[in-house]
Amino acid sequence: MKAFIPTGDPAEPVVLADVAEPTPRPDEALVKVEAFSVNRGETFKLEKPVAGDRPGKDIAGLVVQPAADGSGPSGITRVVGHPMSGGWAEYVAVPTSALAELPDSVSTLQGAALPLAGLTALRLLRTAGSVLGRRILLTGASGGVGHYVTELAAAAGAQVTAVTRDAERGARLVELGAADIVHDVADAQGPYDIVLESTGGQALATALARLARRGTLIWFGQAGRTPATLDFFDFFTGPESAVIRHFHYLDADTRLADDLAALVRLTAEGRLSPEIGRVADWADTATALTDLRDRRIRGKAVLTLS
């Protein structure tokens, strides 16, 4: 079959190659991929690819071989899946614990745009606890996670201040329910009950200073790729006794399949709005990756297999 493999070349991060079709384990279904989406974090990993690893975590398509152990969808079924690798290919073996069925009301493109960003947003807000009536500061809000967090948190009754340097993106976040938009975290007017921080560097310390006493900062990324430095004594000037919590979206008590199903249900009900910044044939994957890395794509980039 055809699949994308990493090159280590920033100008052309992946190339299409012939590889062996996957042999599913008993708890895996074989999925014919119809569309996949790419994430900015995946572009970082492609800079120093691990030998033998193939990229691709967000896919949608058809189950063409159900899992041998009888779990998951049976027969030819439209699904969204979140394999840990190998999704940028004609076929991928996906654990049934990471598959959810797609109803007719949710398109394949929408399904492919859901997994990583949607799972992160859903589990991030669960980690934050009840957000009803609470003030939330969300940094790095321009991407897919920021989009989903804003929509879900606002619908749950939170007052969200989103940080984005992109004015057009800020206007869209207001449409999704953001109460306020700032273009620099230093301009955010605290205190906030919860800070959701994904940029690292100086932004983390600046956001922390706007946290309320005994508030919670959840650190879920470092998109700026710069380590953060904190001063213990700064806590006494504002967020005294605050909690800083590291977050990893895979460290959860719920199954990926169940949370994917929840995201699909919310989309089908019109309560979650997957945004697709670009749709292209999968032959344009390398271009989409470099455009995503350089922030020339807003919303999800979804590649279709023809």
XYZ file of C-alpha atoms in Angstrom:
306
model
C 0.000 0.000 0.000
C 0.978 3.662 -0.190
C 1.919 5.548 2.977
C 3.805 8.645 3.973
C 7.179 8.154 5.622
C 9.364 10.838 7.246
C 12.424 12.198 5.469
C 14.008 14.455 8.101
C 14.125 17.181 5.412
C 12.321 20.374 6.552
C 11.574 21.326 2.943
C 9.774 18.024 2.285
C 8.984 16.400 5.654
C 7.322 13.282 4.193
C 7.307 11.309 0.960
C 4.862 8.764 -0.387
C 6.280 5.250 -0.417
C 5.289 1.608 -0.814
C 5.011 -0.172 2.542
C 3.516 -3.448 3.742
C -0.173 -3.404 4.514
C -0.683 -3.642 8.306
C -1.596 -6.929 9.966
C -4.111 -6.096 12.711
C -3.809 -7.548 16.198
C -6.910 -9.347 17.533
C -8.194 -6.140 19.158
C -7.601 -3.972 16.080
C -9.799 -3.235 13.067
C -8.361 -2.578 9.632
C -9.548 0.803 8.395
C -9.440 2.056 4.820
C -8.468 5.684 5.313
C -10.606 8.220 3.475
C -9.268 11.368 5.157
C -6.710 12.328 7.770
C -5.811 15.581 9.471
C -2.430 16.883 10.535
C -1.485 18.554 13.797
C 1.204 21.145 14.412
C 2.782 18.942 17.064
C 3.299 16.283 14.404
C 5.350 18.750 12.380
C 7.700 19.096 15.374
C 8.190 15.324 15.604
C 8.994 15.143 11.893
C 12.016 17.382 12.426
C 13.828 14.468 14.095
C 11.925 11.358 13.028
C 12.423 8.062 14.805
C 13.600 5.277 12.503
C 10.695 3.072 11.430
C 8.002 5.375 12.792
C 5.226 6.552 10.473
C 3.098 9.602 11.279
C -0.658 9.903 11.501
C -3.022 9.998 14.497
C -6.257 11.534 13.187
C -8.152 9.457 10.619
C -11.628 8.759 9.304
C -12.677 6.027 6.920
C -14.257 2.591 6.590
C -13.737 -0.540 8.653
C -12.966 -3.191 6.044
C -11.852 -5.900 8.464
C -13.436 -6.014 11.943
C -11.348 -6.930 14.971
C -10.865 -10.677 15.347
C -11.816 -10.594 19.035
C -15.292 -9.290 18.196
C -14.816 -5.881 19.799
C -15.644 -2.634 18.053
C -17.624 -2.069 14.838
C -18.643 -5.059 12.766
C -18.977 -5.081 9.004
C -18.208 -2.114 6.767
C -18.711 0.878 9.072
C -17.814 4.579 8.812
C -15.524 5.455 11.692
C -13.238 8.058 13.202
C -10.066 6.720 14.768
C -7.042 7.749 16.782
C -4.162 5.332 16.152
C -0.869 6.233 17.777
C 0.902 6.180 14.410
C 0.631 5.151 10.775
C -2.570 6.974 9.856
C -1.224 8.818 6.823
C -1.697 5.776 4.649
C -4.227 3.886 2.562
C -4.901 1.478 5.426
C -4.215 1.553 9.155
C -4.828 -0.913 11.983
C -6.636 0.865 14.811
C -7.376 -0.527 18.296
C -11.121 -0.774 18.745
C -10.613 1.108 22.017
C -9.726 4.132 19.823
C -12.557 3.931 17.270
C -16.014 5.482 17.144
C -18.733 5.156 14.528
C -19.681 8.150 12.385
C -23.378 8.777 11.735
C -24.509 10.034 8.334
C -24.888 13.547 9.765
C -21.128 13.864 10.441
C -18.941 13.999 7.347
C -15.675 12.146 6.921
C -13.855 15.490 6.834
C -15.433 16.566 10.122
C -14.571 13.215 11.663
C -10.923 13.455 10.644
C -10.710 16.910 12.257
C -11.902 15.694 15.664
C -9.468 13.290 17.393
C -6.316 14.871 18.819
C -7.575 18.434 19.255
C -11.031 17.369 20.362
C -9.807 14.751 22.817
C -7.341 17.236 24.288
C -10.024 19.899 24.760
C -12.574 17.503 26.223
C -10.166 15.944 28.700
C -8.570 19.280 29.551
C -11.908 20.697 30.657
C -12.697 17.573 32.636
C -9.371 18.028 34.409
C -10.310 21.630 35.184
C -13.520 20.468 36.867
C -16.765 22.436 36.908
C -16.336 25.647 34.894
C -19.847 27.017 35.376
C -19.542 30.719 36.194
C -15.746 30.569 36.367
C -13.261 32.850 34.630
C -10.847 31.021 32.337
C -7.732 32.376 30.634
C -6.780 30.339 27.582
C -3.412 30.951 25.920
C -2.467 29.781 22.429
C -6.119 29.852 21.458
C -5.656 30.070 17.679
C -5.298 26.331 17.063
C -7.720 23.445 17.030
C -7.507 22.795 20.773
C -8.203 26.453 21.538
C -11.196 26.400 19.219
C -12.741 23.336 20.868
C -11.923 24.492 24.423
C -13.569 27.852 23.809
C -16.734 26.334 22.364
C -17.090 23.639 25.023
C -16.196 25.864 27.986
C -18.498 28.695 26.921
C -21.352 26.226 26.422
C -20.701 24.941 29.962
C -21.099 28.436 31.421
C -17.496 29.636 31.655
C -16.341 33.178 30.948
C -13.428 32.613 28.555
C -10.665 35.080 27.750
C -8.769 33.762 24.735
C -5.255 34.850 23.788
C -4.581 34.971 20.049
C -2.413 37.244 17.915
C -4.686 36.704 14.916
C -7.538 39.251 14.793
C -9.594 37.151 12.375
C -9.201 34.099 14.586
C -10.168 36.195 17.598
C -13.403 37.241 15.910
C -14.227 33.589 15.258
C -13.540 32.668 18.893
C -16.020 35.358 19.970
C -18.606 33.736 17.694
C -17.879 30.458 19.469
C -18.535 32.023 22.866
C -15.353 33.718 24.071
C -16.184 36.640 26.364
C -12.975 38.515 25.617
C -10.038 38.400 23.201
C -6.545 39.702 23.916
C -3.589 39.606 21.557
C -0.968 39.401 24.306
C -1.319 37.502 27.558
C 0.064 40.555 29.378
C -3.127 42.415 28.400
C -5.424 39.899 30.099
C -7.296 41.366 33.040
C -7.321 38.858 35.901
C -7.757 37.366 38.290
C -8.811 34.087 36.670
C -10.037 30.991 38.437
C -8.406 28.731 35.841
C -5.538 29.272 33.417
C -5.102 26.831 30.526
C -1.571 27.387 29.246
C -0.030 25.913 26.102
C 2.785 28.195 24.987
C 5.463 27.981 27.692
C 8.330 30.442 27.986
C 7.534 33.836 29.463
C 3.842 33.401 28.631
C 3.446 30.822 31.386
C 4.827 33.092 34.092
C 2.771 36.036 32.796
C -0.416 33.946 32.743
C 0.309 32.564 36.210
C 0.489 36.106 37.600
C -3.120 36.593 36.520
C -4.373 33.553 38.401
C -6.551 34.029 41.466
C -5.421 32.971 44.923
C -5.689 29.176 45.165
C -6.509 29.020 41.485
C -5.340 26.322 39.093
C -3.044 26.575 36.098
C -3.089 23.549 33.808
C -0.027 23.351 31.582
C -0.888 21.384 28.460
C 1.736 22.385 25.913
C 4.812 24.352 24.985
C 4.089 25.526 21.454
C 6.574 28.370 21.797
C 9.259 25.712 22.309
C 10.885 27.792 25.042
C 11.147 26.427 28.619
C 9.389 28.384 31.350
C 11.149 29.873 34.379
C 9.188 30.555 37.570
C 10.126 32.450 40.736
C 8.774 31.023 43.991
C 8.354 34.463 45.538
C 6.176 35.708 42.667
C 3.335 33.618 44.094
C 3.092 35.960 47.088
C 2.196 38.920 44.852
C -0.860 37.274 43.345
C -1.599 33.553 42.932
C -0.776 32.533 46.492
C -1.157 28.770 47.083
C -1.969 28.241 43.409
C -1.763 24.811 41.811
C 0.244 24.149 38.641
C -0.773 20.891 37.008
C 0.863 19.122 34.095
C -1.606 17.665 31.582
C -1.220 14.874 29.028
C -4.316 14.030 27.045
C -3.607 10.279 27.044
C -3.478 10.149 30.854
C -7.224 9.693 31.381
C -9.628 7.289 33.069
C -11.941 7.112 30.062
C -11.448 5.173 26.841
C -10.504 7.002 23.668
C -13.438 5.294 21.940
C -15.940 6.670 24.464
C -14.573 10.193 24.264
C -14.444 10.070 20.461
C -18.076 8.986 20.521
C -18.905 11.972 22.752
C -17.192 14.348 20.317
C -19.056 12.791 17.387
C -22.371 13.120 19.254
C -21.740 16.787 20.063
C -20.882 17.425 16.409
C -23.991 15.621 15.188
C -26.113 17.714 17.571
C -24.562 20.963 16.297
C -22.915 21.702 19.648
C -19.343 21.277 18.394
C -18.066 22.805 15.174
C -14.991 21.193 13.586
C -13.241 23.901 11.575
C -11.305 22.919 8.500
C -8.824 25.492 7.249
C -7.783 23.521 4.197
C -8.957 20.456 2.307
C -6.523 18.956 -0.174
C -5.611 15.727 -1.891
C -3.167 13.687 0.158
C -0.503 14.266 -2.492
C -0.260 17.776 -1.016
C 0.540 16.529 2.485
C 4.128 17.831 2.516
C 2.933 21.318 1.552
C 0.190 21.247 4.190
C 2.750 20.268 6.825
C 5.081 23.162 6.060
C 2.160 25.608 5.879
C 0.853 24.362 9.226
C 4.315 24.578 10.789
C 4.677 28.161 9.532
C 1.132 29.059 10.676
C -0.283 29.672 7.205
C -3.286 27.461 7.986
C -5.991 28.380 10.470
C -8.223 25.534 11.507
C -7.537 21.906 10.702
C -5.797 20.782 7.526
C -7.586 17.668 6.235
C -6.167 15.512 3.458
C -8.423 13.252 1.403
C -7.389 10.031 -0.306
C -8.501 9.717 -3.897
